[in-house]
Coordinates of N, CA, C and O in Angstrom, one line a residue:
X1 N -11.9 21.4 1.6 CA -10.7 20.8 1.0 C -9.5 21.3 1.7 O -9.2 22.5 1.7
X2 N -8.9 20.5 2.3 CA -7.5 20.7 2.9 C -6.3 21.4 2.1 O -6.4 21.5 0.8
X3 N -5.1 22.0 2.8 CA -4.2 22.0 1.9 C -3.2 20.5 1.1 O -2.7 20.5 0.0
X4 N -3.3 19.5 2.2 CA -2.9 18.3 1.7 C -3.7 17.4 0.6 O -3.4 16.9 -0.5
X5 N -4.8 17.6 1.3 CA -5.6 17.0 -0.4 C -5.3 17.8 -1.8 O -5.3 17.2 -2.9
X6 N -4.9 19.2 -1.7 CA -4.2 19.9 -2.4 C -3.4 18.9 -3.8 O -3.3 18.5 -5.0
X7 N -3.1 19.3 -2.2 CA -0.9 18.7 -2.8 C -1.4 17.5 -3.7 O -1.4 17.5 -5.0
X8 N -1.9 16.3 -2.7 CA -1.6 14.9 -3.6 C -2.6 14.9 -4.5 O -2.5 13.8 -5.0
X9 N -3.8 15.6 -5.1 CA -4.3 15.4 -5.8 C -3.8 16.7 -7.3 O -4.3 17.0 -8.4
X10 N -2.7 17.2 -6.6 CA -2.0 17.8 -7.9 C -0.8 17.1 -8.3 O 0.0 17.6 -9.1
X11 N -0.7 16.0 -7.8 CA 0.3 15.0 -8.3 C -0.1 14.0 -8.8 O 0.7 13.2 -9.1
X12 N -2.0 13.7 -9.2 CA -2.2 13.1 -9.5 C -2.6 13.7 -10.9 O -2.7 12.8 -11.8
X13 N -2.7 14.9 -11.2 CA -3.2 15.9 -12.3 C -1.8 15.6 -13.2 O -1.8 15.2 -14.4
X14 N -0.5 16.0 -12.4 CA 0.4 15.6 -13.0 C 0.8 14.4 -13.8 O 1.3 14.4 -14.9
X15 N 0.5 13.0 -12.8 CA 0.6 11.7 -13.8 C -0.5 12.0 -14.8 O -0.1 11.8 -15.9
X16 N -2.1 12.5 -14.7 CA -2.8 12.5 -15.7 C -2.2 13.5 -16.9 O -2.2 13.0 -18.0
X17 N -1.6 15.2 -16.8 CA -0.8 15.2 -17.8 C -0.1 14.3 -18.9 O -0.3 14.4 -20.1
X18 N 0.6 13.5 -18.1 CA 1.8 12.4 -18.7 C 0.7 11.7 -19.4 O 0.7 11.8 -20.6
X19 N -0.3 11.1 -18.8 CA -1.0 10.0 -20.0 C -1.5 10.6 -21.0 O -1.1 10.0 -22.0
X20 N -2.3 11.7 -21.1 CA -2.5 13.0 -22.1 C -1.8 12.7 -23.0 O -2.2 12.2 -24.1
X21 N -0.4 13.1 -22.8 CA 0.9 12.8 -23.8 C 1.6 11.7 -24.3 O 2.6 11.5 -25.1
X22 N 0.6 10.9 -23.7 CA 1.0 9.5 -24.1 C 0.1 8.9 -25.1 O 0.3 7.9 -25.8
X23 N -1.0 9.7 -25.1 CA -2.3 9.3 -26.1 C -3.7 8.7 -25.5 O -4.7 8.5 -26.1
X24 N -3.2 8.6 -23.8 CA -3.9 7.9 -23.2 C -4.8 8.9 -22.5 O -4.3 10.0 -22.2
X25 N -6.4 8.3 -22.1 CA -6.9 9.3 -21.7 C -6.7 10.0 -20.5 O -6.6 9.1 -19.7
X26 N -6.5 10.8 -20.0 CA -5.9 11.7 -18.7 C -6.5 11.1 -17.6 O -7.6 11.5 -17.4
X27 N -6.0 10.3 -16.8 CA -6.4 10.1 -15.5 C -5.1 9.6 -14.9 O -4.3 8.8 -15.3
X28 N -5.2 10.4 -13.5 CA -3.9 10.2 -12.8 C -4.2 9.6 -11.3 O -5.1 10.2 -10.7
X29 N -3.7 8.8 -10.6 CA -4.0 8.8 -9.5 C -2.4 8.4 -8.5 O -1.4 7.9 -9.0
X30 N -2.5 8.8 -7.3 CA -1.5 8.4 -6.1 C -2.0 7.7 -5.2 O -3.2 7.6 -5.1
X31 N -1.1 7.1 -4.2 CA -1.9 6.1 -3.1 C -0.8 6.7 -2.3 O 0.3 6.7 -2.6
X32 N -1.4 7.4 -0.8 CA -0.7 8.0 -0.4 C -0.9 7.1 1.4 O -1.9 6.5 1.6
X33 N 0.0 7.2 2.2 CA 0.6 6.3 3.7 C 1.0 7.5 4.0 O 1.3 8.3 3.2
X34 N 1.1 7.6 5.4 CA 1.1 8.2 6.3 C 1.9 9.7 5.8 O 3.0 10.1 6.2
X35 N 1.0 10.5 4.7 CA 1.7 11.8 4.8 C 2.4 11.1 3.3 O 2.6 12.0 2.4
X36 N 2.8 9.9 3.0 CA 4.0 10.4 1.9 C 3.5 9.4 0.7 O 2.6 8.6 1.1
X37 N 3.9 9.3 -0.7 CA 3.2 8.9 -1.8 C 3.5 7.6 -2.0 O 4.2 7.2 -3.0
X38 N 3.2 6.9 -1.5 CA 3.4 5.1 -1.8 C 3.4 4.8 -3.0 O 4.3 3.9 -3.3
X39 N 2.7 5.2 -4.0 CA 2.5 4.7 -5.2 C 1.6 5.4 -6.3 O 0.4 5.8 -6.1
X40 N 2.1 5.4 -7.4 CA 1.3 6.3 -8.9 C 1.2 5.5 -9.6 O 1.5 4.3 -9.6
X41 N 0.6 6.5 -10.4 CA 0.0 5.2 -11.6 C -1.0 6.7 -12.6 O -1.7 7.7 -12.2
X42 N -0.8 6.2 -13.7 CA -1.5 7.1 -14.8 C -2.0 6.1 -16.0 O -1.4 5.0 -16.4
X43 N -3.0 6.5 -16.5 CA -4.2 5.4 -17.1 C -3.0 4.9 -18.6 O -2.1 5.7 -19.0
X44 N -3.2 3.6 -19.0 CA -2.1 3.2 -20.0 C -2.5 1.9 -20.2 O -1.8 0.9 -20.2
X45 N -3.8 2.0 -20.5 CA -4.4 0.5 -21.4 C -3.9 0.7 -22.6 O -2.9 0.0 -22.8
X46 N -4.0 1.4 -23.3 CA -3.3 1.3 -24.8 C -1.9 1.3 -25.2 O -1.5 1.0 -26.3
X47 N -1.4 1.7 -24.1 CA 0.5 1.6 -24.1 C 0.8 0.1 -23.3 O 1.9 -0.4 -23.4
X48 N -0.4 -0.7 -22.6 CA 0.5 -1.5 -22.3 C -0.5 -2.8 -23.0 O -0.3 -4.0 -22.7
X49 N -1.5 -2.4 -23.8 CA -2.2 -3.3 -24.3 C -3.2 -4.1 -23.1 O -3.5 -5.3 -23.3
X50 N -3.4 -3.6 -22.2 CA -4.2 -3.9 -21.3 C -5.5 -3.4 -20.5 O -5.4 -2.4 -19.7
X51 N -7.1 -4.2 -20.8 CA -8.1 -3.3 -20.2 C -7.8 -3.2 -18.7 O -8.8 -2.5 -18.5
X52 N -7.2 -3.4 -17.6 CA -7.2 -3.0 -16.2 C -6.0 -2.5 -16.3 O -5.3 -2.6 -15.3
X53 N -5.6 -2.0 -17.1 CA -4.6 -0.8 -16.7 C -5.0 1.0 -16.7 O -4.4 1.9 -17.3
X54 N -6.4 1.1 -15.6 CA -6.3 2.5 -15.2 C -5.4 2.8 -14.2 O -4.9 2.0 -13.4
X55 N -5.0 4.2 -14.3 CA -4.2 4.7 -13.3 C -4.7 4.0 -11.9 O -3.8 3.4 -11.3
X56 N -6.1 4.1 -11.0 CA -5.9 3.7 -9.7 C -5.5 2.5 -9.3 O -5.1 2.2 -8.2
X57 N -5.5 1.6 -10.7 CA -5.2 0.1 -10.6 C -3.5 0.3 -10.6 O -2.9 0.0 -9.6
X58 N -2.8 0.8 -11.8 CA -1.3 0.6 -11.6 C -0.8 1.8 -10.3 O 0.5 1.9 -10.1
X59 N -1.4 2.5 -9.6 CA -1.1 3.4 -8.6 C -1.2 2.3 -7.6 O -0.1 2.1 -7.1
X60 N -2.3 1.2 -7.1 CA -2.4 0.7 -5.7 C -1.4 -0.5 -6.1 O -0.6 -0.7 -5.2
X61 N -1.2 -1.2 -7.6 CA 0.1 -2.3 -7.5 C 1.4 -2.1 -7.5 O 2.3 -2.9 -7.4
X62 N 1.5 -0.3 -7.4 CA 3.1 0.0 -7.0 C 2.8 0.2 -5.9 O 3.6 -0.2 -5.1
X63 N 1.9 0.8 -5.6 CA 1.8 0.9 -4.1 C 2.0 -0.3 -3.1 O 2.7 -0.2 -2.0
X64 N 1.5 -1.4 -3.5 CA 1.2 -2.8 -2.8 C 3.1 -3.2 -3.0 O 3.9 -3.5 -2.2
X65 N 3.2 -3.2 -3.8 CA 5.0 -3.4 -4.8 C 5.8 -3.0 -3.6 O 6.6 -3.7 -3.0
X66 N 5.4 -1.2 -3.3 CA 6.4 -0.8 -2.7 C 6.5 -0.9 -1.1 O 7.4 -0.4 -0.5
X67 N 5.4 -1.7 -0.4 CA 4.6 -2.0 0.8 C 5.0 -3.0 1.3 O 5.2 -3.3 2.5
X68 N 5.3 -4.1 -0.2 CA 5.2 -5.5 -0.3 C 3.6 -6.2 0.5 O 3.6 -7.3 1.0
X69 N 2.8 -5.5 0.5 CA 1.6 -6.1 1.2 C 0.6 -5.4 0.0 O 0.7 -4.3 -0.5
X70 N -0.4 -6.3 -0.3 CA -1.6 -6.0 -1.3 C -2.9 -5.2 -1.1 O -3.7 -4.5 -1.8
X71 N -2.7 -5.6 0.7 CA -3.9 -5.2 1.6 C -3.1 -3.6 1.8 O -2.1 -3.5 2.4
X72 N -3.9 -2.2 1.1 CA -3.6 -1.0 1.4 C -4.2 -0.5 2.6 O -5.1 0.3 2.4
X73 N -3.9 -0.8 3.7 CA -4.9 -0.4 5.1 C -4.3 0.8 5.1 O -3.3 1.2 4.6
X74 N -5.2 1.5 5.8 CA -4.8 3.1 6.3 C -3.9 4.0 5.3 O -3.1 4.9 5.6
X75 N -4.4 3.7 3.8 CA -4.0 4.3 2.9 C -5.2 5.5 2.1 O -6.4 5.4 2.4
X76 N -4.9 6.4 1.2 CA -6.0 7.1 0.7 C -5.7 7.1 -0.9 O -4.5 7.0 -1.4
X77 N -6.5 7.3 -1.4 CA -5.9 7.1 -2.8 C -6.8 8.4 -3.5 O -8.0 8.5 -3.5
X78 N -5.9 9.1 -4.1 CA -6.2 9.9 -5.2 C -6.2 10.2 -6.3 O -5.2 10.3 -7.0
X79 N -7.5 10.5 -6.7 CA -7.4 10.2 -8.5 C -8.1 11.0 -9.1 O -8.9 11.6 -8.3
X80 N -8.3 11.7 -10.5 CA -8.5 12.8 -11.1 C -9.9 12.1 -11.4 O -10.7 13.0 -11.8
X81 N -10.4 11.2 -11.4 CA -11.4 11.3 -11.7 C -12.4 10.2 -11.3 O -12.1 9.0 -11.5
X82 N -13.7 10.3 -10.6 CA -14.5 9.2 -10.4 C -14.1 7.9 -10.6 O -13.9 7.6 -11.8
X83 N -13.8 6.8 -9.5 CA -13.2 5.4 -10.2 C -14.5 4.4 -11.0 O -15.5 4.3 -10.3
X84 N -14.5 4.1 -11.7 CA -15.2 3.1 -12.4 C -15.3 1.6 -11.6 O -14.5 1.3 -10.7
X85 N -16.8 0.6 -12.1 CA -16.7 -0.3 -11.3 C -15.3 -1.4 -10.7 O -15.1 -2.2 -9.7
X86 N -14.6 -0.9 -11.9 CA -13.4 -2.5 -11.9 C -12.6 -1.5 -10.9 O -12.4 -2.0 -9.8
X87 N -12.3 -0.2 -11.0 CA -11.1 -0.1 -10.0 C -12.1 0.3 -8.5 O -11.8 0.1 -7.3
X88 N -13.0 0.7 -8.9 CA -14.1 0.2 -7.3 C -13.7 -0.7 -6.7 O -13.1 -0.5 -5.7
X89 N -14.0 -1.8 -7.1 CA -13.7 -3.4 -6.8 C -12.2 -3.3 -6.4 O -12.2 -3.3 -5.2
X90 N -11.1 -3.2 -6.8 CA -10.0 -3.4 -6.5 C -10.0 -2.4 -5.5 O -9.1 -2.9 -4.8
X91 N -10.3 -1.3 -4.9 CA -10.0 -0.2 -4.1 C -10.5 -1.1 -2.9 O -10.0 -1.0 -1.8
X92 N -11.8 -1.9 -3.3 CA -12.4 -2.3 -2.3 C -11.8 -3.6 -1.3 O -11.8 -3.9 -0.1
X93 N -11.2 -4.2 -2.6 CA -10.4 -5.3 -2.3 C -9.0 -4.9 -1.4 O -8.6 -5.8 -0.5
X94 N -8.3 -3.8 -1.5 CA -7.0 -3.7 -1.3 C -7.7 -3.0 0.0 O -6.8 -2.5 0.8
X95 N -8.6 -2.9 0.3 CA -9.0 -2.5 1.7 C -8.5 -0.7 2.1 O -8.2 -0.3 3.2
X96 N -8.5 0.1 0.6 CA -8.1 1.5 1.1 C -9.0 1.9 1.6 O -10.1 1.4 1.2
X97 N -8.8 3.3 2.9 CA -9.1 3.3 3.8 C -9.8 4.2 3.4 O -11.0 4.1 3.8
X98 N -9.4 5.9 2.4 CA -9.8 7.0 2.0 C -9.7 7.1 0.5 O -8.6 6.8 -0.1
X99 N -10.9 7.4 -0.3 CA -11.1 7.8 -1.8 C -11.3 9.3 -1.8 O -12.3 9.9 -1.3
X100 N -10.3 9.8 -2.4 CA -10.2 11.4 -3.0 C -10.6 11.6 -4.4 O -9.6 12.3 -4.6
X101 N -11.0 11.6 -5.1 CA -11.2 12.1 -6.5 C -11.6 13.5 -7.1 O -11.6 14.5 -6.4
X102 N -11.8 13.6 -8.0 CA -11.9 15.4 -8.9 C -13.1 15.2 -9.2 O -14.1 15.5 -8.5
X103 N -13.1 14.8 -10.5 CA -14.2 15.0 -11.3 C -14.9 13.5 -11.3 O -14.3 12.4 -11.2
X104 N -16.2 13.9 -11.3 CA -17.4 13.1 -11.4 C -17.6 12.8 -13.0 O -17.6 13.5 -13.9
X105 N -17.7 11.0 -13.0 CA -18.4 10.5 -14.3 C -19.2 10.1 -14.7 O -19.5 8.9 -14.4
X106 N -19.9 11.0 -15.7 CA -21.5 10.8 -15.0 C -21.7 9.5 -15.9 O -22.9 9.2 -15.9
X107 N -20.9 8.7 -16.7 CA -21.1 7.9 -17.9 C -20.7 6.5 -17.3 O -21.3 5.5 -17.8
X108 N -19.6 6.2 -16.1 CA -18.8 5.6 -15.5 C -18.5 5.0 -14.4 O -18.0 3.9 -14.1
X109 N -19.2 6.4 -13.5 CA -18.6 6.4 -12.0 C -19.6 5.8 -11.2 O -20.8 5.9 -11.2
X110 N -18.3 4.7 -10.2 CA -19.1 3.6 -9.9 C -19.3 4.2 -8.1 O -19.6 3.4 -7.2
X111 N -19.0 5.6 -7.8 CA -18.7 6.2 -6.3 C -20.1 7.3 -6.2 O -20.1 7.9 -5.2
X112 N -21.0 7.5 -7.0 CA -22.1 7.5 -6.9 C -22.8 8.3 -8.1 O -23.9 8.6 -8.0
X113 N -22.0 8.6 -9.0 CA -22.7 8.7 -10.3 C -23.8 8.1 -11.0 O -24.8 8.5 -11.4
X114 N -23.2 6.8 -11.1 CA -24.1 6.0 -12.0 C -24.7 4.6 -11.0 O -25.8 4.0 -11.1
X115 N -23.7 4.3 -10.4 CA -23.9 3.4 -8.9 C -23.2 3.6 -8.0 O -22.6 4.6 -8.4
X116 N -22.8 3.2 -6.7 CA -22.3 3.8 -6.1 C -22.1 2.2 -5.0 O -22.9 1.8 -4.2
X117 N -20.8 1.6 -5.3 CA -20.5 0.3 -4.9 C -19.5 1.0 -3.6 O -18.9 0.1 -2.9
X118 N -19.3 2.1 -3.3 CA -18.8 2.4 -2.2 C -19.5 1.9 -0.9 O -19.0 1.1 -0.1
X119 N -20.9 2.5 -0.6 CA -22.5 2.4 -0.1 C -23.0 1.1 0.1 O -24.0 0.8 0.7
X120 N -22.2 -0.1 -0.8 CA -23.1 -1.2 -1.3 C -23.1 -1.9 0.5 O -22.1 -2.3 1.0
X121 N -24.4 -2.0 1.2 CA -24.1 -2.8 2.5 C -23.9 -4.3 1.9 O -22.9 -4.7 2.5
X122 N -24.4 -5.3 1.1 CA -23.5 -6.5 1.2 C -22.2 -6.8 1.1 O -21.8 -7.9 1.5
X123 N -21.2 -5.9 0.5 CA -19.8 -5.7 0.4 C -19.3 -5.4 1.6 O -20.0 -4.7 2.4
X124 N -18.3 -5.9 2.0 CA -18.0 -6.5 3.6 C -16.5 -5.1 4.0 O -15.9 -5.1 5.0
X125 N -16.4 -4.3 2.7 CA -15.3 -3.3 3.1 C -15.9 -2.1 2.5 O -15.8 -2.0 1.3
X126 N -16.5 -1.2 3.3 CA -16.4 0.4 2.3 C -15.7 1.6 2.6 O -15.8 2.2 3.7
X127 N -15.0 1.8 1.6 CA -13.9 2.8 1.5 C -14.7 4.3 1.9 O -15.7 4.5 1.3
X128 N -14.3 5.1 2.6 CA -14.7 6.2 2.8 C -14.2 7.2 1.3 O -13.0 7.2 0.9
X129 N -15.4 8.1 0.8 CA -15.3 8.7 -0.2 C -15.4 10.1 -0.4 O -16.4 10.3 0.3
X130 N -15.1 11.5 -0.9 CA -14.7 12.6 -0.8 C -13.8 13.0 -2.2 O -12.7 12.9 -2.8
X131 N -15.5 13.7 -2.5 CA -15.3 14.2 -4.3 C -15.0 16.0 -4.6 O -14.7 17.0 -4.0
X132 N -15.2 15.8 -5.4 CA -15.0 17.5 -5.7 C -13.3 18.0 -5.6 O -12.9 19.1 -6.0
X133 N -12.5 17.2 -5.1 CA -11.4 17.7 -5.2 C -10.2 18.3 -6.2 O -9.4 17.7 -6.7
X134 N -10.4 19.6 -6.2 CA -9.8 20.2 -7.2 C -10.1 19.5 -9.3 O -9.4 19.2 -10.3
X135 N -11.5 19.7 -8.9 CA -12.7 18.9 -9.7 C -12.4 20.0 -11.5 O -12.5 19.4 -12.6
X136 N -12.3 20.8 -11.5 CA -12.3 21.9 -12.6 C -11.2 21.5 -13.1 O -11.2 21.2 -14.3
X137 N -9.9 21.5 -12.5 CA -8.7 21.2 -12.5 C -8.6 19.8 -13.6 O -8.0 19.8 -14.7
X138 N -9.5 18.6 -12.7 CA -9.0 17.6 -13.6 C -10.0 17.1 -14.8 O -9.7 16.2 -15.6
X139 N -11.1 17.9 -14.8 CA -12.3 17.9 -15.8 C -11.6 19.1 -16.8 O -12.5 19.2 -17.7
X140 N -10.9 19.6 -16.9 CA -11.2 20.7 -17.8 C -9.5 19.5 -19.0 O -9.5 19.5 -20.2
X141 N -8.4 18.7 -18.0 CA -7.5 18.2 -18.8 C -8.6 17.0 -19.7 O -8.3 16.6 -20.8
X142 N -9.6 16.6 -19.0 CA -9.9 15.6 -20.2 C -11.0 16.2 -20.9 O -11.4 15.6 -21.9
X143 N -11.5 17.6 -20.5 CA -12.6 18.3 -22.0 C -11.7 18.5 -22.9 O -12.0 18.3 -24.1
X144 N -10.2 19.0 -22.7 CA -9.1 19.3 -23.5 C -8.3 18.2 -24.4 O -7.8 18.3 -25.5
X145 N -8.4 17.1 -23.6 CA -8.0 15.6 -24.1 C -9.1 15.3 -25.3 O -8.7 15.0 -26.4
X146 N -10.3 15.4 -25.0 CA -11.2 15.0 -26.2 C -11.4 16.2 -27.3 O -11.5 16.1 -28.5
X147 N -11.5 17.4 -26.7 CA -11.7 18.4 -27.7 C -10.1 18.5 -28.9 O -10.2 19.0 -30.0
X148 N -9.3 18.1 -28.5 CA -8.3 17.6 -29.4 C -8.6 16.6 -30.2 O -8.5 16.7 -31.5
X149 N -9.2 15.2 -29.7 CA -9.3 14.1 -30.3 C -10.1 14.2 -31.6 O -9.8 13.8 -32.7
X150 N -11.6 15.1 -31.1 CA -12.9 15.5 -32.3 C -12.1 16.4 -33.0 O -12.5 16.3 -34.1
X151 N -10.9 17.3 -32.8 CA -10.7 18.5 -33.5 C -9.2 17.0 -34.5 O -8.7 17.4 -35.5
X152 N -9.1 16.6 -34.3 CA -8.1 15.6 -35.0 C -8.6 14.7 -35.9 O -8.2 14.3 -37.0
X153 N -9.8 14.3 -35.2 CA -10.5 12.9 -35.6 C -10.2 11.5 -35.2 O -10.6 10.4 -35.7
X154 N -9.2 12.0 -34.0 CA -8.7 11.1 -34.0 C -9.3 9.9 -32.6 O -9.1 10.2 -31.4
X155 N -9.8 8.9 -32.9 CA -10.5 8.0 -32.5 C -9.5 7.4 -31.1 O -8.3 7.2 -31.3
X156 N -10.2 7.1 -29.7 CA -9.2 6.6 -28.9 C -8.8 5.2 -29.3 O -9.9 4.5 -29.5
X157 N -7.6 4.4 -29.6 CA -7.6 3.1 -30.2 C -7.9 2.3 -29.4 O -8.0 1.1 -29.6

């Protein structure tokens, strides 16, 4: 692990903070261009009433927003946690170039946990992938996110 993978995947721990605090489950991600942060995004289905509102999804449409192009070429995107099928698919779609992530989901994760749609050879784009990044780090905000939730009772809505 680099020192730059460092950096931007502690800026993604950061947006996952914020969703924490928001009620939302902690996951943060950045989409990063040449060296600098194109676009964030922190997970907020329940604040915005929407199931495709995980962080990698609202990180690559500011990203695409702030690009004005949809197609993320030669972008990397990092995220606190294993991406799931739907934002697989969109990673795959927007054509990012590099997947960074933390923690592995063994319940979820569509980058080789449970399937691994990175690998898929009929899929005509695969994103190069690179786990473990500052992995303790973003596994330990969502054991703390749920161990709150059981110690509350309080149910994700």
């Amino acid at each position: 692990m680099n020192e730059q993978d460092k950096i931007f995947m502690q800026a993604a721990i950061e947006l996952a903070q914020r969703a924490a605090e928001n009620g939302e489950v902690p996951v943060g991600a950045v989409v990063v261009k040449e060296g600098e942060i194109i676009g964030r995004g922190s997970n907020a289905p329940i604040g915005l009433q929407d199931p495709s509102a995980h962080a990698e999804i609202l990180a690559m449409r500011d990203a695409a927003k702030n690009i004005g192009n949809y197609r993320l070429v030669d972008c990397t995107l990092y995220v606190t946690l294993e991406p799931c099928a739907m934002c697989s698919g969109a990673i795959q779609h927007a054509r990012i170039a590099n997947l960074i992530y933390g923690a592995s989901d063994p319940k979820t994760g569509a980058c080789g946990s449970v399937i691994n749609l990175m690998t898929e050879e009929k899929l005509n784009h695969h994103t190069k992938v690179k786990s473990g990044v500052l992995a303790e780090e973003s596994g330990q905000i969502l054991s703390d996110f749920f161990k709150q939730r059981r110690l509350n009772k309080k149910p994700i809505q």
